[in-house]
XYZ file of C-alpha atoms in Angstrom:
593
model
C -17.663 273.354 191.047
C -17.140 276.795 191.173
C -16.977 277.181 187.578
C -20.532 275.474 186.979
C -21.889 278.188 189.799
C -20.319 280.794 187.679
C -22.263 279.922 184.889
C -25.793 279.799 187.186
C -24.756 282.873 188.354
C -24.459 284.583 185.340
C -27.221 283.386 183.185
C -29.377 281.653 186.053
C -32.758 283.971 185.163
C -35.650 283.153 182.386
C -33.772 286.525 180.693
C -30.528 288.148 181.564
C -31.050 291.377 183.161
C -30.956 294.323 181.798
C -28.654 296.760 181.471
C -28.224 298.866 184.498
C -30.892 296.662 185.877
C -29.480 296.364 189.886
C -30.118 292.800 190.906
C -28.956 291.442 194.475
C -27.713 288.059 193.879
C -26.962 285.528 197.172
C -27.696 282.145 198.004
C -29.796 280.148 200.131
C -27.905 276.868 202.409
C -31.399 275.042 202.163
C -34.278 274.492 199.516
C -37.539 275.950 199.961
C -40.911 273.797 200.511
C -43.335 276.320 198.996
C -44.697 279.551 198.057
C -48.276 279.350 199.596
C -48.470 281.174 203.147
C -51.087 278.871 204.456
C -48.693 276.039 203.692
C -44.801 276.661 204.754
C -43.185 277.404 207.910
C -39.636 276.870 206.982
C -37.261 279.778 207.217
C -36.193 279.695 203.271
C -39.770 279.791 202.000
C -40.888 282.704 203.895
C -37.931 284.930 203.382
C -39.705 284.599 199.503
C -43.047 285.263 200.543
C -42.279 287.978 203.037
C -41.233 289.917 200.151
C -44.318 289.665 197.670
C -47.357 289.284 200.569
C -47.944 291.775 202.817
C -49.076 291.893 206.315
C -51.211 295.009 207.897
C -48.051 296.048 209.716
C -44.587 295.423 209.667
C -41.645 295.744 211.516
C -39.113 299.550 211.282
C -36.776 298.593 209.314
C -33.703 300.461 211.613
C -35.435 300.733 214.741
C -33.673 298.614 217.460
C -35.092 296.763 219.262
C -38.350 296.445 217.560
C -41.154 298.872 216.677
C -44.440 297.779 214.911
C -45.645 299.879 212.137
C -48.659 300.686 209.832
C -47.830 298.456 206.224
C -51.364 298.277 204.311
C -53.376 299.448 207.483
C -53.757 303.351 207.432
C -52.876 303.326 211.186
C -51.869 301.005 214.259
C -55.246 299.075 214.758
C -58.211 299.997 217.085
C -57.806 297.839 219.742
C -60.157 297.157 223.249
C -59.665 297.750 226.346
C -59.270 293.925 227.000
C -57.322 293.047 224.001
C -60.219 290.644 222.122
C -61.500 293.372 219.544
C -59.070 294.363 216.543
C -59.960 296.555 214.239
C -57.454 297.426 211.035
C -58.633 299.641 208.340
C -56.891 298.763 205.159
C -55.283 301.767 202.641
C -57.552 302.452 199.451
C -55.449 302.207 196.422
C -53.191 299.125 196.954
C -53.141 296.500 193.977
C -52.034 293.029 193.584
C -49.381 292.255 191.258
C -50.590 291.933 187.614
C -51.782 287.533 187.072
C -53.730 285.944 184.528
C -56.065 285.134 187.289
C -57.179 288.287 187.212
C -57.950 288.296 183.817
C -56.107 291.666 182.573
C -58.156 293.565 185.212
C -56.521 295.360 188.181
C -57.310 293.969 191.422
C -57.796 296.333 194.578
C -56.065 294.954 197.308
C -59.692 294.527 200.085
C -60.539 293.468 203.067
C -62.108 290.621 202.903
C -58.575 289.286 201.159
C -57.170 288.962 204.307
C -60.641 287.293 205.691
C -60.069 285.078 203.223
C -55.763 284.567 203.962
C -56.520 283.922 207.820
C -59.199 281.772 206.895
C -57.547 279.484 204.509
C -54.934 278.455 207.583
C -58.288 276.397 208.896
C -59.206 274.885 205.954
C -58.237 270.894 206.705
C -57.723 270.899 202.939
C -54.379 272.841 203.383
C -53.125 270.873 206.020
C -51.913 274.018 207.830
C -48.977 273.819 210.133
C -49.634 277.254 210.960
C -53.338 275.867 212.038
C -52.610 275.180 216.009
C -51.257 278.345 216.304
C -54.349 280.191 214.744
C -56.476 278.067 216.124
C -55.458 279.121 219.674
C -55.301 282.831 218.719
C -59.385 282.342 219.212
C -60.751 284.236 216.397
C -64.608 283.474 217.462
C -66.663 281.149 215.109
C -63.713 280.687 212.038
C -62.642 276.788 214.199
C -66.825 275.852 214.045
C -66.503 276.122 210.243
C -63.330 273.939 209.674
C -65.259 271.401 212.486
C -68.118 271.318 209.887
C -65.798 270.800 206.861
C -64.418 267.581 208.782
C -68.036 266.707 209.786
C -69.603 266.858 206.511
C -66.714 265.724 204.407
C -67.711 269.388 202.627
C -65.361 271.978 201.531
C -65.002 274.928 203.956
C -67.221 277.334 203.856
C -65.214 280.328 203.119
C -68.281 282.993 202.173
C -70.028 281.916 205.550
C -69.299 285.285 208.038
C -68.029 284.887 211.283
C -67.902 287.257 214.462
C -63.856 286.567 214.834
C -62.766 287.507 211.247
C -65.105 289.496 208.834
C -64.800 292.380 206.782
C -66.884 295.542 208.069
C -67.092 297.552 204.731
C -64.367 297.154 201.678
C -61.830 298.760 203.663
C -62.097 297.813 207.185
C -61.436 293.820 209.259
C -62.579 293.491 212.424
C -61.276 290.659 214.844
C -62.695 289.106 217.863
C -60.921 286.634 219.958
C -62.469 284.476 222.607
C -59.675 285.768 224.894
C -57.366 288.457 225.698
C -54.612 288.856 223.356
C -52.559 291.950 224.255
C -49.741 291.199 221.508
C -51.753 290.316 218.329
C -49.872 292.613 216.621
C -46.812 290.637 216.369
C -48.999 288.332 214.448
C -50.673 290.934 212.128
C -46.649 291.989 211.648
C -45.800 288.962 209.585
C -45.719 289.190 206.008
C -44.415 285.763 205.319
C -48.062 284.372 206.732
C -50.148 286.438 207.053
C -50.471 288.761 203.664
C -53.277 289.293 201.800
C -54.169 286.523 199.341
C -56.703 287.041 196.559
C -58.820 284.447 196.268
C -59.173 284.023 192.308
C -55.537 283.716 192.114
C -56.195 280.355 194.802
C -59.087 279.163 192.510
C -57.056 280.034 189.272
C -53.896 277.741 190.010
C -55.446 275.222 192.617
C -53.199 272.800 194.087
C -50.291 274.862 192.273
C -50.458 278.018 193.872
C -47.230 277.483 196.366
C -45.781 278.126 192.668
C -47.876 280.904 191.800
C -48.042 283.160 194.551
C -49.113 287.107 193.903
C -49.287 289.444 196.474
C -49.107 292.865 196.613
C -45.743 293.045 197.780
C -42.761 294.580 196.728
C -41.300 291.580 194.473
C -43.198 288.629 192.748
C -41.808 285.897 191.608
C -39.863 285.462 187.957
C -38.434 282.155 187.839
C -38.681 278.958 190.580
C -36.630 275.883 189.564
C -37.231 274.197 192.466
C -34.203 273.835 195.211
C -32.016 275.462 192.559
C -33.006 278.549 191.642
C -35.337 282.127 192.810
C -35.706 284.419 190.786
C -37.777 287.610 191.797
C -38.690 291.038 190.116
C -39.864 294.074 191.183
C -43.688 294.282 191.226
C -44.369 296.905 188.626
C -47.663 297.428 190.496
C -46.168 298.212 193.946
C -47.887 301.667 195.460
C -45.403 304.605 195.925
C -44.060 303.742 199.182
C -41.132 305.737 200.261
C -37.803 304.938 202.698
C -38.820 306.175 206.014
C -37.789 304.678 209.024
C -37.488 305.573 213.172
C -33.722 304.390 214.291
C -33.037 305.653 218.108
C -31.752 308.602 218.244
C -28.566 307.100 219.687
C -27.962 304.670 216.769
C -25.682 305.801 214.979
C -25.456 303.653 211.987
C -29.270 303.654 211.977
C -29.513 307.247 211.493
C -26.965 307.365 209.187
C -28.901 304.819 206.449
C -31.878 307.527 207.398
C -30.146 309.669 206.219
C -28.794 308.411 202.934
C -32.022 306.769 202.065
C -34.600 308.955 203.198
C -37.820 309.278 200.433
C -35.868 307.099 197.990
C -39.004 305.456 196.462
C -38.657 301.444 197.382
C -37.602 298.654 196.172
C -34.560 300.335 195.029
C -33.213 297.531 193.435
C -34.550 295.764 190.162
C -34.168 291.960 190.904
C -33.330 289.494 193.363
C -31.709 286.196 192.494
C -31.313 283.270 195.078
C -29.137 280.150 194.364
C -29.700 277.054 196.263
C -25.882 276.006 197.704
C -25.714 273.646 200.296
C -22.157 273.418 200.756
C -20.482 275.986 202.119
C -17.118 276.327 200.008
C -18.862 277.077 196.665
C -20.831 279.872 198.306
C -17.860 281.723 200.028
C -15.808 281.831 197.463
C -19.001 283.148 195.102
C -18.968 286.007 197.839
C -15.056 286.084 197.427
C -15.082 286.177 193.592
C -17.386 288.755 193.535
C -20.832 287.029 192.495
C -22.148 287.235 195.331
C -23.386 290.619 197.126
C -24.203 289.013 200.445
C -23.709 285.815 202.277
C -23.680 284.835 206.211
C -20.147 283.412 206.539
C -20.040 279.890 206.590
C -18.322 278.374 209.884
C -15.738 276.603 207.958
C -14.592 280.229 207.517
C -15.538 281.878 210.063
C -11.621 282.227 210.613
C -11.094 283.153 207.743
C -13.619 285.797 207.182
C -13.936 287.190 210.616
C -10.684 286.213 212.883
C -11.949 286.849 216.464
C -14.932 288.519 216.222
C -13.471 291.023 213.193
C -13.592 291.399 209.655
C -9.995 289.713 207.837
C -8.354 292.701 206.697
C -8.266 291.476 203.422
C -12.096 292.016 203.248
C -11.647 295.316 205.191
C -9.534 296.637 202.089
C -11.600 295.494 199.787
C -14.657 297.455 201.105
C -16.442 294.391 202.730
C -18.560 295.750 205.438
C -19.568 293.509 208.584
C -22.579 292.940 210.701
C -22.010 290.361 213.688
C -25.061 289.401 216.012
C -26.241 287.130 218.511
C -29.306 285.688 216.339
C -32.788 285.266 218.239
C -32.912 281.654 217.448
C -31.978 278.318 218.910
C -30.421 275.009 217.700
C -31.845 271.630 219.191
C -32.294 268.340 218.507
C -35.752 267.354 218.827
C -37.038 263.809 219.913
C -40.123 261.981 218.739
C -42.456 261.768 221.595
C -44.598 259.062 219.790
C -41.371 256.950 218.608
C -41.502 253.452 220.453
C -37.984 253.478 221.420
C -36.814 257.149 222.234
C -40.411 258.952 223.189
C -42.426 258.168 225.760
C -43.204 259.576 229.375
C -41.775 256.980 231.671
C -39.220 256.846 233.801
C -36.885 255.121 231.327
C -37.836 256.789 228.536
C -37.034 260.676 230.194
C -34.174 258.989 231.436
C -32.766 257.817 227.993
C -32.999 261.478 226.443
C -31.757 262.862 229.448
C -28.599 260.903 228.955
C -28.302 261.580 225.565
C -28.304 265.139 226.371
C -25.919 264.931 228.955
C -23.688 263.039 226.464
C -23.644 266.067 224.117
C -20.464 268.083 224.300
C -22.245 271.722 222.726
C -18.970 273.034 224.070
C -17.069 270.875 221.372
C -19.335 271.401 218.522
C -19.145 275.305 219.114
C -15.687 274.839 219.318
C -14.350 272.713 216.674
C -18.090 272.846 214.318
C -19.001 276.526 214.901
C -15.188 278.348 215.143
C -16.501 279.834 217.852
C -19.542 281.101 216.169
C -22.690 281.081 218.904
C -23.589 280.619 222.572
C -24.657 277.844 224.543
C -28.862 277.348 224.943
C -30.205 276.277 228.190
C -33.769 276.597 226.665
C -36.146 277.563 223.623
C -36.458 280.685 224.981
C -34.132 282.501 222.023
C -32.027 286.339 222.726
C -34.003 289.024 222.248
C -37.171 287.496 223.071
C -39.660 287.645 225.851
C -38.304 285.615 228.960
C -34.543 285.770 228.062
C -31.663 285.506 230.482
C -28.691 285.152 230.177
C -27.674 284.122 232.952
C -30.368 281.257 233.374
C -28.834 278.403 233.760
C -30.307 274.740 233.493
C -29.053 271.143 232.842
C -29.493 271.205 229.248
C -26.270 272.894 228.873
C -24.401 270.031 231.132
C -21.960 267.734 230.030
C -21.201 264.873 232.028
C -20.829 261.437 229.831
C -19.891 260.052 233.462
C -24.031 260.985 234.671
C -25.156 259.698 231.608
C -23.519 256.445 231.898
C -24.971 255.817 235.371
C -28.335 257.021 234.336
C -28.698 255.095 231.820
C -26.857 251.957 234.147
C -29.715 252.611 236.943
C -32.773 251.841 234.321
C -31.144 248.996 232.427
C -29.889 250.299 229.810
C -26.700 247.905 229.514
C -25.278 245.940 227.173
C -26.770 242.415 227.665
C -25.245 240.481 224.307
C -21.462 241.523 224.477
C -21.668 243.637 221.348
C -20.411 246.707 222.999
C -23.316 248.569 222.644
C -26.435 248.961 224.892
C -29.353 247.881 224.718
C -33.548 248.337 226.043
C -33.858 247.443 229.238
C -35.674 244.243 227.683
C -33.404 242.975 225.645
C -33.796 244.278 222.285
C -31.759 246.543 220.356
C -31.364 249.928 221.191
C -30.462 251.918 217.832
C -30.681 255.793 217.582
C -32.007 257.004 214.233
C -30.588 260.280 213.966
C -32.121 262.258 210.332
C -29.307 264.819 208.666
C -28.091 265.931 205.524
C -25.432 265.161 203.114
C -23.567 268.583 203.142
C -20.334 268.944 204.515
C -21.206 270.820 207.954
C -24.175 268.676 208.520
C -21.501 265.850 208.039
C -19.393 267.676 210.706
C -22.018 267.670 212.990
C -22.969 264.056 212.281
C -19.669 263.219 213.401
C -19.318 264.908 216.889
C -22.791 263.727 218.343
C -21.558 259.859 216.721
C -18.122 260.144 218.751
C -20.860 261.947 221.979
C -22.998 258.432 221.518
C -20.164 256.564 221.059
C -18.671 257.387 224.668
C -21.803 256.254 226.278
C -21.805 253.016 224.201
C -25.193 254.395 222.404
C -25.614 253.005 219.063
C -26.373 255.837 216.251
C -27.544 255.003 212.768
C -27.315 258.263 210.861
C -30.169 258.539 207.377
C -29.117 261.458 205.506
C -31.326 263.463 203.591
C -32.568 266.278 201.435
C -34.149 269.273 203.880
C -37.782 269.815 202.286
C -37.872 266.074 202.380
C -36.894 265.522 206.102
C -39.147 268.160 206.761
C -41.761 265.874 205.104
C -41.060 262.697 207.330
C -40.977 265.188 210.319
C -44.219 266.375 209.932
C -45.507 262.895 209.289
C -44.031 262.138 212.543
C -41.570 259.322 210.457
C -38.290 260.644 211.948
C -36.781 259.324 215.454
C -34.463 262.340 215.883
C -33.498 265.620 213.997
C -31.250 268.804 214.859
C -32.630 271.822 213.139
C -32.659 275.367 214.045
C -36.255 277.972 214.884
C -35.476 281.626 214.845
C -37.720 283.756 216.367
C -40.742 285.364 214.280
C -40.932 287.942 216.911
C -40.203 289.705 219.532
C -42.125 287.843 222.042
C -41.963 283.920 223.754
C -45.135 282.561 222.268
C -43.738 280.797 219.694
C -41.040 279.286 221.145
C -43.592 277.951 223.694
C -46.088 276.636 220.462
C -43.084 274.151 219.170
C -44.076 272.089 222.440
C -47.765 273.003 222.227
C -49.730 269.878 222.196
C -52.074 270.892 219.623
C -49.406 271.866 217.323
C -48.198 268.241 217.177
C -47.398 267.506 213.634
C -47.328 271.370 212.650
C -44.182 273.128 214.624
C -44.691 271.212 217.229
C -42.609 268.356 215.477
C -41.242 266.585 218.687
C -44.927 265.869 219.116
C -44.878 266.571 222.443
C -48.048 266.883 225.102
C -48.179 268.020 228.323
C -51.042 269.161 230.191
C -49.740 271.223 232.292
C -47.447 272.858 229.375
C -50.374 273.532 227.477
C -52.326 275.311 229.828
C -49.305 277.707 230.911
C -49.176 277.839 226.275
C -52.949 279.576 226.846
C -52.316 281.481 230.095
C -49.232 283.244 228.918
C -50.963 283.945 225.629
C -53.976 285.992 227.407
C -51.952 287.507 229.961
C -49.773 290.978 229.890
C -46.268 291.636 230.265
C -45.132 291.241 233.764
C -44.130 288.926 236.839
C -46.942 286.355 236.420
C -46.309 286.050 232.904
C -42.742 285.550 233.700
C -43.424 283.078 236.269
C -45.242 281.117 233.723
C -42.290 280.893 231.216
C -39.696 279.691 234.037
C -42.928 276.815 234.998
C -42.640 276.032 231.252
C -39.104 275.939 230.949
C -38.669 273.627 234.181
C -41.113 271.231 232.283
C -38.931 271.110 229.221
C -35.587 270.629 231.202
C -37.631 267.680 233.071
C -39.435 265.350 230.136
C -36.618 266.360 227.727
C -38.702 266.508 224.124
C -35.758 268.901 222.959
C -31.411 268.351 224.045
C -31.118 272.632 223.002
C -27.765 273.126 221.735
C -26.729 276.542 220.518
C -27.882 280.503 220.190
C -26.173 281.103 216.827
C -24.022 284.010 216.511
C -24.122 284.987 212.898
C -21.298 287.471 210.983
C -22.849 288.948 207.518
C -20.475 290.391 204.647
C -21.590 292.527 202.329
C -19.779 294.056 199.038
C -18.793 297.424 198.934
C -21.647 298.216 196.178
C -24.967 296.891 198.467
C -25.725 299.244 200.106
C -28.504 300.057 203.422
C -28.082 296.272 204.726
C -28.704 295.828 207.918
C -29.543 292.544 209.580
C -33.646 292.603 210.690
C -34.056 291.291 214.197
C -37.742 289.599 212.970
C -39.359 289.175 209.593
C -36.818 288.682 207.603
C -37.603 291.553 205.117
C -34.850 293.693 204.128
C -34.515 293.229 199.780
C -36.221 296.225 199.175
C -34.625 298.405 201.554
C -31.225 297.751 200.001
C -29.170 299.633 196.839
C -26.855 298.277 194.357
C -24.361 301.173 193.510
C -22.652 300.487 189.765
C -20.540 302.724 189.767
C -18.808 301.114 192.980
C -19.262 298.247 191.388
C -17.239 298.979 188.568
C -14.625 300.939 190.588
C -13.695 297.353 192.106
C-alpha cells in the first residue's frame, strides 16, 4: 500500500511540477461531494472552495480568538443602527480566474456576482442545503421569487431586483433583512459559501459546474479525479494581496509568523495537492516518509506521534513542529426523527434514544478509540463558540447501561420471543440500522457502540458505506442512524442551533428534527444581541435537545497537527478553514533533511 501511494504522490498531477515549483502535498480522510458553493456543506468540499471563492471578509489569519476583516470589500460594511441594512462596497480591480466561459476576456470581479451567488442558494433547482439557513437570514423579497419558481414550474428569476439583495452601482451590495441581524458578518466571512460566482461560468458548464468552479480566489482548480485526487494551482490572476495580519500583542508565536511573513506577496506557495486516504496507516507513514508536509495525527497514533499531550522526540529531532487544540466541533450520532422505529415524539420513542444514549460509554471510545484524543460533549454547543461552558453538565454525557435497561423495561421494550434481543413494545422486531464506513477507525467505532447495544440486549445491524454516498441517503432522509462530526463555521451558536432547525430538515438539519418551540428560540436568538437573554435562550434550547434526544453528542475532538520542518507559517485557523496560501515551502530545508 504504501508503495502504490508513493507513486500517487509523486506523479499524482495532470503535469509534474516544476522545478522549484513549492507544492504542499497532504491528504484528505474523506471524499469530497462537490465544488459548487450553492451545493456542498461537507467539511472536505469547502476546504477546496474556500481557497478559490472569496467572501467580502474573512477571518485574521493569527488573530486569536477571532477578528473579521475586509477580503474583496474596501472596508468593514455600513451597517444600521438595528442591524437589517448591510451595505459592502466591493474593491475595483479584482478578476476571476482566467475560463473559457469567459471567452479569453478578463472578467471584473462586480457586484451583482455576489447578487447572483446568494441568490442561487434559493433557486429550488440547486436543491440548496444551505437554503434554510439563508432563507431565515431574511434577505427581503429574494424567498417570494424561489415561491414563484415552485408556483409556476418556471426557472428563477435571477435578473428580477429585490429590496434584500441588489447591487447599488457596479461596486456596491446592499442588504436588507426582515429582522435584526447583529452578526451577519460571520456569514459574509465565509469563503467556502458565500464567494462571488460569475454567472457565465454557471451557464457555461451547467449541471457540471461543482467540477468547474472559478473564483477569484487564491487557487483554482488543476486536476479533480473524484475521491482520489485535488489538485490546485495558484490563480495567475490573483490581485497583489500582501501577508498582513493583527496577532495580540501577547501572542507570541503569532507575532513571530508577523514577523517573518510580513508583505510577502500571497499565495507563497505554487500548488496544492490533496490525496484522498481513508485509512489512517497509509497516511501517517506518508507524513513519516516524508511525502507528506502536513497531516492531523491519526488516533491510532496518537501515541505514537504525540505521547501525552507532546510531540515523540523522534519527530522533535527531526524538526516536526506541533500544534494541539481543542477543535470547535462536536461528534454525535444523529437519529432520524421521521424513521418508523427510532424517531418519533412519544413517550416510547424519546425513551428508546434516551436509552441508547445512556448505553454509550464516550468514556471508552475516548479511551480505547481516541488515545485520549478529545473531551466529552454534553451538547451541540462546540468550544469556542457562543454559549460554551465547560462546566455545563447534562445527561448526554451519562453512562448508566443499568438506567437504560429499566427505561427501556418500563415502556416494553423486552424481549418477547426468547431470542435474546428486544423487541417494540408490539411485538415486532426491534433492529438498529446504524450507517458507517469501511475504514479501519470507523470499524473501531462500529465495534464499541455494537458491544454498548449489546449490553442492553439492543440489536444493531451495521451498513457500511462510502461518505459522499451516506451523505446522499442522509439527506434523502434514507438512513436510521449516523455518527458524523460538525465543526463550527464560526465563532458564534447559530449554526449549531440550525442542525435542529425545523426548516433545515433535509439540509443540515439531517436528524430531521421539529420542534416548535426550538424553532422559535432558532429566530429569537438570531435577531437578538449578545447578552443574558440570548444566553437564556441557548440553555432553553439545549434543555430541549437533552429532553427529545434527536442527537446522543459524543465528543469535542482534540486535534494534534505535525508539520515538516520545511512548511512553514502553519497555524491551525479557529473558522474557515483557509490557511494554503498563508503557508511557505522552504527547499533548501527541504533538502537539508
Amino acid at each position: 500500500m504504501l508503495l502504490a501511494l508513493a507513486t500517487v504522490v509523486g506523479t499524482s498531477a495532470a503535469q509534474p511540477a516544476p522545478a522549484g515549483a513549492k507544492v504542499l502535498r497532504y491528504a484528505f480522510v474523506a471524499a469530497e461531494t462537490s465544488f459548487d458553493p450553492a451545493k456542498i456543506s461537507d467539511l472536505y468540499s469547502r476546504i477546496v472552495t474556500t481557497h478559490i471563492f472569496e467572501a467580502p471578509y474573512k477571518y485574521d489569519y493569527l488573530a486569536r480568538p477571532f477578528k473579521v476583516q475586509p477580503n474583496t470589500a474596501t472596508a468593514m460594511p455600513e451597517v444600521s443602527d438595528d442591524f437589517k441594512s448591510w451595505t459592502i462596497r466591493i474593491k475595483p480591480g479584482i478578476y476571476f480566474a482566467d475560463d473559457p466561459a469567459f471567452k479569453g476576456k478578463k472578467r471584473e470581479l462586480v457586484a451583482q456576482d455576489y447578487v447572483y451567488a446568494w441568490k442561487r442558494i434559493f433557486d429550488p433547482v440547486n436543491s440548496s442545503p444551505l437554503y434554510a439557513g439563508f432563507q431565515d437570514l431574511g434577505f427581503i423579497g429574494v424567498d417570494a421569487l424561489r415561491e414563484e419558481a415552485l408556483k409556476t414550474k418556471k426557472p428563477f428569476d435571477y435578473d428580477r431586483e429585490v429590496e434584500g439583495l441588489r447591487a447599488l452601482d457596479r461596486y456596491t451590495v446592499q442588504l436588507k433583512v426582515d429582522q435584526p441581524r447583529p452578526r451577519l458578518i460571520y456569514s459574509l466571512a465565509d469563503s467556502s459559501i458565500v464567494g462571488a460566482v460569475a454567472r457565465e461560468v454557471v451557464e457555461h458548464y451547467g449541471a457540471a459546474v461543482g467540477e468547474h468552479p472559478v473564483g477569484t480566489g487564491p487557487f483554482k482548480l488543476s486536476v479533480w479525479r473524484r475521491s482520489s485526487l485535488i489538485s490546485l494551482v495558484r490563480n495567475a490572476d490573483y490581485r497583489e494581496v500582501f501577508y498582513d495580519a493583527e496577532p495580540n500583542a501577547d501572542d507570541p508565536e503569532g507575532q513571530a509568523l508577523l514577523q517573518r511573513f510580513r508583505g510577502r506577496r500571497l499565495p507563497m506557495i505554487d500548488r496544492v495537492e490533496v490525496n484522498i486516504i481513508e485509512e489512517s496507516q497509509p497516511r501517517w507513514l506518508a507524513f513519516l516518509n516524508a511525502q507528506f508536509d502536513y497531516v492531523v495525527v491519526p488516533l491510532e497514533f496518537a501515541i505514537m506521534g504525540a505521547p501525552n499531550g507532546k510531540l515523540a522526540p523522534n519527530l522533535a529531532k527531526q524538526g516536526v513542529q506541533m500544534y494541539r487544540v481543542v477543535a470547535p466541533d462536536r461528534t454525535l450520532y444523529y437519529f432520524n426523527m421521521e424513521d418508523p422505529l427510532i424517531g418519533g415524539y412519544t413517550p416510547e420513542k424519546v425513551a428508546l434514544r434516551r436509552a441508547i444514549s445512556l448505553a454509550s460509554d464516550v468514556w471508552r471510545e475516548i479511551n480505547v478509540v481516541r488515545r485520549g484524543q478529545a473531551i466529552p460533549a454534553q451538547t451541540l454547543v462546540a468550544p469556542g463558540t457562543y454559549g460554551y461552558d465547560p462546566n455545563y453538565k447534562s445527561e448526554n454525557s451519562d453512562y448508566d447501561p443499568a438506567r437504560a435497561k429499566a427505561l427501556l423495561d418500563i415502556f416494553g421494550y423486552v424481549d418477547r420471543d426468547g431470542d435474546g434481543w428486544r423487541d417494540m413494545p408490539d411485538g415486532k422486531p426491534l433492529v438498529i440500522q446504524y450507517a458507517s464506513q469501511p475504514d479501519a477507525i470507523s470499524r473501531a467505532f462500529d465495534e464499541i457502540w455494537k458491544k454498548n447495544m449489546d449490553a442492553v440486549n439492543l440489536r444493531l445491524e451495521i451498513e457500511a458505506g462510502q461518505w459522499p454516498e451516506q451523505l446522499k441517503k442522509a439527506r434523502a432522509g434514507q438512513l436510521m442512524v449516523w455518527q458524523l462530526g460538525y465543526s463550527a463555521g464560526s465563532p458564534d451558536v447559530q449554526d449549531a442551533l440550525q442542525i435542529l432547525y425545523g426548516p433545515a430538515s433535509g439540509g443540515q438539519n439531517l436528524a430531521r428534527f421539529k420542534n416548535e418551540r426550538f424553532d422559535e428560540i432558532y429566530r429569537e436568538v438570531q435577531a437578538l444581541p449578545d447578552g443574558p437573554q440570548r444566553l437564556a435562550l441557548v440553555r432553553e434550547a439545549q434543555g430541549i435537545v437533552t429532553a427529545y434526544a434527536p442527537h446522543k453528542y459524543n465528543v469535542h475532538r482534540i486535534v494534534t497537527d505535525l508539520t515538516q520542518p520545511w512548511l512553514k507559517g502553519y497555524r491551525r485557523p479557529p473558522y474557515a478553514n483557509q490557511w494554503w496560501h498563508y503557508v511557505d515551502i522552504d527547499h533548501d530545508e527541504r533538502r537539508s533533511r
